[in-house]
Each structure stands twice: as structure tokens, then as C-alpha cells.
JSON list of C-alpha atoms in Angstrom, two decimals:
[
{"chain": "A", "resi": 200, "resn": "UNK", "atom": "CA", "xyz": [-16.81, -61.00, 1.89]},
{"chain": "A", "resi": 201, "resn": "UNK", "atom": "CA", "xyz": [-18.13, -59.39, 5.48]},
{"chain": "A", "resi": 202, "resn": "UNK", "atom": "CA", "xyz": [-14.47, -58.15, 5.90]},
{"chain": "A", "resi": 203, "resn": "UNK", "atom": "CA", "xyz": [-14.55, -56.56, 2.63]},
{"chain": "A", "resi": 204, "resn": "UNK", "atom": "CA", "xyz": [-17.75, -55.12, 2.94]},
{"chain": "A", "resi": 205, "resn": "UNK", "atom": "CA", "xyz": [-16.98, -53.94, 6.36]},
{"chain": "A", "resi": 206, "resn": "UNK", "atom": "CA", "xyz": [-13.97, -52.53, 4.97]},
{"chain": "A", "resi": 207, "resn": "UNK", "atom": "CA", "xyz": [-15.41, -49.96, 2.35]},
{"chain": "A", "resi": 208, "resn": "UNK", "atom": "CA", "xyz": [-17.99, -49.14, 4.83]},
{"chain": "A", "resi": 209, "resn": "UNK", "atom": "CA", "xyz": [-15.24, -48.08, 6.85]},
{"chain": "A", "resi": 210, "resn": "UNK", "atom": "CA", "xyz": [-13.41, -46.30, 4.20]},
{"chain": "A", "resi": 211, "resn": "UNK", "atom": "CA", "xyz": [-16.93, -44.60, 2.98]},
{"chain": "A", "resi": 212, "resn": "UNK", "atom": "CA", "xyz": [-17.12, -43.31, 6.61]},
{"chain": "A", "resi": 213, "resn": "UNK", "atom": "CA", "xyz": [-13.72, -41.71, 6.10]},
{"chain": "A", "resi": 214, "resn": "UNK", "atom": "CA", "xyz": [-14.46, -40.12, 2.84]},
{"chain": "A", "resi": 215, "resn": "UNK", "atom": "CA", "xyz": [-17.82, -38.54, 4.76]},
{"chain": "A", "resi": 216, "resn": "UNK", "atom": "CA", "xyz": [-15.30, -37.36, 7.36]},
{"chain": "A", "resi": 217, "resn": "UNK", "atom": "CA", "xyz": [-13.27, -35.90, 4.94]},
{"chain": "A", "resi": 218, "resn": "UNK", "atom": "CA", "xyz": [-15.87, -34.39, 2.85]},
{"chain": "A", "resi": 219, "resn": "UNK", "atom": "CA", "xyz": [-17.10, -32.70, 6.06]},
{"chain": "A", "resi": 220, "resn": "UNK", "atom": "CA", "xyz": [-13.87, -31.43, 6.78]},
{"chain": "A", "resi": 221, "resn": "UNK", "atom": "CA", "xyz": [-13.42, -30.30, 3.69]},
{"chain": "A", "resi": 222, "resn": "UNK", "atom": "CA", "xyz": [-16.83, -28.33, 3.73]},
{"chain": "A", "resi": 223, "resn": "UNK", "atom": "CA", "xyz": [-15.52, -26.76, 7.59]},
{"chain": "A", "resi": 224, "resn": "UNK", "atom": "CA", "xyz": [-12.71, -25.52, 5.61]},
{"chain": "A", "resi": 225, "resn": "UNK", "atom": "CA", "xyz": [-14.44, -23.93, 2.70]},
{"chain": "A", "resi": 226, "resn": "UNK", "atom": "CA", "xyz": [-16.42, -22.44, 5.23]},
{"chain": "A", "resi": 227, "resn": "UNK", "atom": "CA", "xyz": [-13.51, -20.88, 7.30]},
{"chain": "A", "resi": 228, "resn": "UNK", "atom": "CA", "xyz": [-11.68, -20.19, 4.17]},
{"chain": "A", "resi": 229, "resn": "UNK", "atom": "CA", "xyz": [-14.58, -17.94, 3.21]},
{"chain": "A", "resi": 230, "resn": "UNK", "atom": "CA", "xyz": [-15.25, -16.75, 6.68]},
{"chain": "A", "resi": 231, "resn": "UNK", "atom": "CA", "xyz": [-11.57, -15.85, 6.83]},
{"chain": "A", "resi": 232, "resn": "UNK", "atom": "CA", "xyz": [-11.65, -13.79, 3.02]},
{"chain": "A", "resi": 233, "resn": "UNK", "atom": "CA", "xyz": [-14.33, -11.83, 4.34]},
{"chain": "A", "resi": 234, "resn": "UNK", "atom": "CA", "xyz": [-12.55, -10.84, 7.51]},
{"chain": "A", "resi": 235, "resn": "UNK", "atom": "CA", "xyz": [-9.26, -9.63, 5.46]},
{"chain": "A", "resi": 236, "resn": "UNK", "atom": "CA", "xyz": [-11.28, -7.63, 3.32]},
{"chain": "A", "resi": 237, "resn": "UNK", "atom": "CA", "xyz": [-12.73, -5.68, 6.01]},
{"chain": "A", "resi": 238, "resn": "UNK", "atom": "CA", "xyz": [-9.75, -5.26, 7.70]},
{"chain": "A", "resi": 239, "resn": "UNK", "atom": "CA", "xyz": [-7.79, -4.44, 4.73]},
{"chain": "A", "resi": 240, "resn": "UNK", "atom": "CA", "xyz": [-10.65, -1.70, 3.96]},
{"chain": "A", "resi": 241, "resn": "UNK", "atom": "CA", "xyz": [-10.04, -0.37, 7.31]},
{"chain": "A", "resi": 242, "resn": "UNK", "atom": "CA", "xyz": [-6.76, -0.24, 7.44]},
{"chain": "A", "resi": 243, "resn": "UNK", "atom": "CA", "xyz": [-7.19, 1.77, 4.20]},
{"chain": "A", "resi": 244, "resn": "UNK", "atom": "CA", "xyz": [-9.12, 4.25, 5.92]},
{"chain": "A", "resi": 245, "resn": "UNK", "atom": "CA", "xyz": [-7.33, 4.73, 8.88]},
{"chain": "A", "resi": 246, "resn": "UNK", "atom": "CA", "xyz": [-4.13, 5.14, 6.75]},
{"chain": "A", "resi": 247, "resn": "UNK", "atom": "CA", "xyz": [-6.55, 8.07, 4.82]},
{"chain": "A", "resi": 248, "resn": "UNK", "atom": "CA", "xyz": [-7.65, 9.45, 8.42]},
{"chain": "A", "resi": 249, "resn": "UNK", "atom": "CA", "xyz": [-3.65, 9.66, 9.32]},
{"chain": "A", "resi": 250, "resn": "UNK", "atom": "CA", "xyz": [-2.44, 11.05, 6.39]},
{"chain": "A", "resi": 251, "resn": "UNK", "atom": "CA", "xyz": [-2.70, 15.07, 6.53]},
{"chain": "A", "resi": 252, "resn": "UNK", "atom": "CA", "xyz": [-3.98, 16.97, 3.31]},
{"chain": "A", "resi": 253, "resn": "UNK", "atom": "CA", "xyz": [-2.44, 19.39, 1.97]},
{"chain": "A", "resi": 254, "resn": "UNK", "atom": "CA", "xyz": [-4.01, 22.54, 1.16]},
{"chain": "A", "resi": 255, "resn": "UNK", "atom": "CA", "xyz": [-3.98, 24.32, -1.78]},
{"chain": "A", "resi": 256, "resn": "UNK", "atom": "CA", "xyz": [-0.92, 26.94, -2.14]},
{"chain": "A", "resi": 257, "resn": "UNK", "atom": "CA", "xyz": [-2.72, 30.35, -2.32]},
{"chain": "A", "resi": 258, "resn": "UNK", "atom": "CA", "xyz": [-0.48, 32.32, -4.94]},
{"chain": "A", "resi": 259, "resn": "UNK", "atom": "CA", "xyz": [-2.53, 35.51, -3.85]},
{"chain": "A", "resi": 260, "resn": "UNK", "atom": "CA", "xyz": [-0.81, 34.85, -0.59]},
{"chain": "A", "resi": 261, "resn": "UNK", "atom": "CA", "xyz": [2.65, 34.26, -1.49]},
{"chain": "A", "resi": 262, "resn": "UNK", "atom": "CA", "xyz": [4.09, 37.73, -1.86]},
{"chain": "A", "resi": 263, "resn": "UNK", "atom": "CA", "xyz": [3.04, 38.44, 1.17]},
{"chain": "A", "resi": 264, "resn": "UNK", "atom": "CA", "xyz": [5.04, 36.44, 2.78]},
{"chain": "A", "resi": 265, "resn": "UNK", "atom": "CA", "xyz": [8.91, 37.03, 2.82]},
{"chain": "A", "resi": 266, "resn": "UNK", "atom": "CA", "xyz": [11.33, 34.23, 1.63]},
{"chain": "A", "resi": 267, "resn": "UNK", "atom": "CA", "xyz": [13.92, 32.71, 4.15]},
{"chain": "A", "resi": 268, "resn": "UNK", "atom": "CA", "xyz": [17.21, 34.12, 3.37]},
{"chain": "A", "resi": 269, "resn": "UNK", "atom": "CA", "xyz": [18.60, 30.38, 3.23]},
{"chain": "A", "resi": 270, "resn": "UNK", "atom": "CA", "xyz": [16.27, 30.15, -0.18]},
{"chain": "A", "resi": 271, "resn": "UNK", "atom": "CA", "xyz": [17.35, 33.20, -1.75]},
{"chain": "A", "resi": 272, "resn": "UNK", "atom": "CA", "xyz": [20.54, 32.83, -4.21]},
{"chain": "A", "resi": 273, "resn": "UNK", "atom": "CA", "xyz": [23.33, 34.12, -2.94]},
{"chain": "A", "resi": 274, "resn": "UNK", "atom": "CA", "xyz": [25.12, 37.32, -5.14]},
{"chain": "A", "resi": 275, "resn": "UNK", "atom": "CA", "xyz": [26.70, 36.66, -8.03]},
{"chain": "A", "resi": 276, "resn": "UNK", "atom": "CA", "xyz": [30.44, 35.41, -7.79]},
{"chain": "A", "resi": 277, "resn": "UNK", "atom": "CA", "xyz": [32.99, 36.94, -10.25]},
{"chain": "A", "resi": 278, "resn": "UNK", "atom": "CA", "xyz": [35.63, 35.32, -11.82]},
{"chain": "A", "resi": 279, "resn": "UNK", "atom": "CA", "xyz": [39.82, 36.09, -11.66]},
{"chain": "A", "resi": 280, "resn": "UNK", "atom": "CA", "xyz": [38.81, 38.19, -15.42]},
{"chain": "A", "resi": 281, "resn": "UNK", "atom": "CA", "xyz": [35.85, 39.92, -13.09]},
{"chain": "A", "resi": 282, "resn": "UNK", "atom": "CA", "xyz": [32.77, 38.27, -15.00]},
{"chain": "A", "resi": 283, "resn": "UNK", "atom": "CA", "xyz": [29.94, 37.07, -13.84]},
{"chain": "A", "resi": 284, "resn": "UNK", "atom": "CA", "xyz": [29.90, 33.32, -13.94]},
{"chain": "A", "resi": 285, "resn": "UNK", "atom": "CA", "xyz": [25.86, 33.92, -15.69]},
{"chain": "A", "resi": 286, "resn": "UNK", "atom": "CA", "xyz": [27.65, 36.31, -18.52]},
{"chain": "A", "resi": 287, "resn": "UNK", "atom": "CA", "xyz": [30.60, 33.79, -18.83]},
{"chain": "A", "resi": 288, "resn": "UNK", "atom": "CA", "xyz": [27.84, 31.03, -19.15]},
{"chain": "A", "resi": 289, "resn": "UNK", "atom": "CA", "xyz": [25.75, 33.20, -21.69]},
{"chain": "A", "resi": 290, "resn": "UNK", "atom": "CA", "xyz": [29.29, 33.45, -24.03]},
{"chain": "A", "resi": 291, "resn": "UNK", "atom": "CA", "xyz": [29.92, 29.77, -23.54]},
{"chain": "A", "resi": 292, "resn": "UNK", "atom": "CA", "xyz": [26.66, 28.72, -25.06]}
]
């Protein structure tokens, strides 16, 4: 009988051991949420910080400003018949 007893005192001393451990862990569990979200939200707004904004276009601006050649298309191209591929296209269609 004092063996058994002594027995699920022992294993009542483990599951206060575990329980405790188990409360530690919920603890750092939580601990360790709350750290991710704050890093996570400032990660987010150091990503924001980096990232440039664009402005606007101002279309009052734009004719001032010349276009590159490169963006310009180049003249029209005529065929062996000497149309234009457009009037060709035009027919076509």
C-alpha cells in the first residue's frame, strides 16, 4: 500500500511538473505571437518606407516634353504593289 501510495504521489508530482511546463510554454508561445506581430508590422513599414511613390503623370506637362526617337513608330513600309501595309490592312478587314 505505502509503495502505491508513494507511487501516485510521485506521478502527481510529475503531472504538476508538466502542468507547469505546459503553462511556461503557453506563456512563451504567447510571448513569441506578440513578437512576430510586431516584427511583421515593421517589416511592413519598412518595406512601405523603401518602396518609392510614384507621382502623378502631369498630362499638362507631357507635350512639353519631346518623345525619344526609339518610341516613335518608324515610317510606314510599302509593299512590292507600293501600299502601305495600314491601307493593305484597312482592305483586308
Amino acid at each position: 500500500m505505502a509503495v502505491a501510495e508513494r507511487k501516485v504521489q510521485q506521478d502527481q508530482t510529475r503531472v504538476d511538473q508538466d502542468e507547469d511546463r505546459l503553462d511556461d510554454s503557453r506563456n512563451q508561445l504567447t510571448r513569441d505571437r506578440e513578437a512576430l506581430g510586431r516584427t511583421q508590422t515593421e517589416s511592413l513599414q519598412a518595406q512601405a518606407a523603401a518602396t518609392p511613390t510614384l507621382s502623378a503623370p502631369r498630362l499638362d506637362r507631357a507635350i512639353e516634353k519631346p518623345i525619344p526617337q526609339n518610341l516613335l513608330p518608324q515610317s510606314s513600309q510599302l509593299n512590292a504593289q507600293g501600299q502601305t501595309i495600314g491601307r493593305l490592312i484597312n482592305i483586308v478587314a
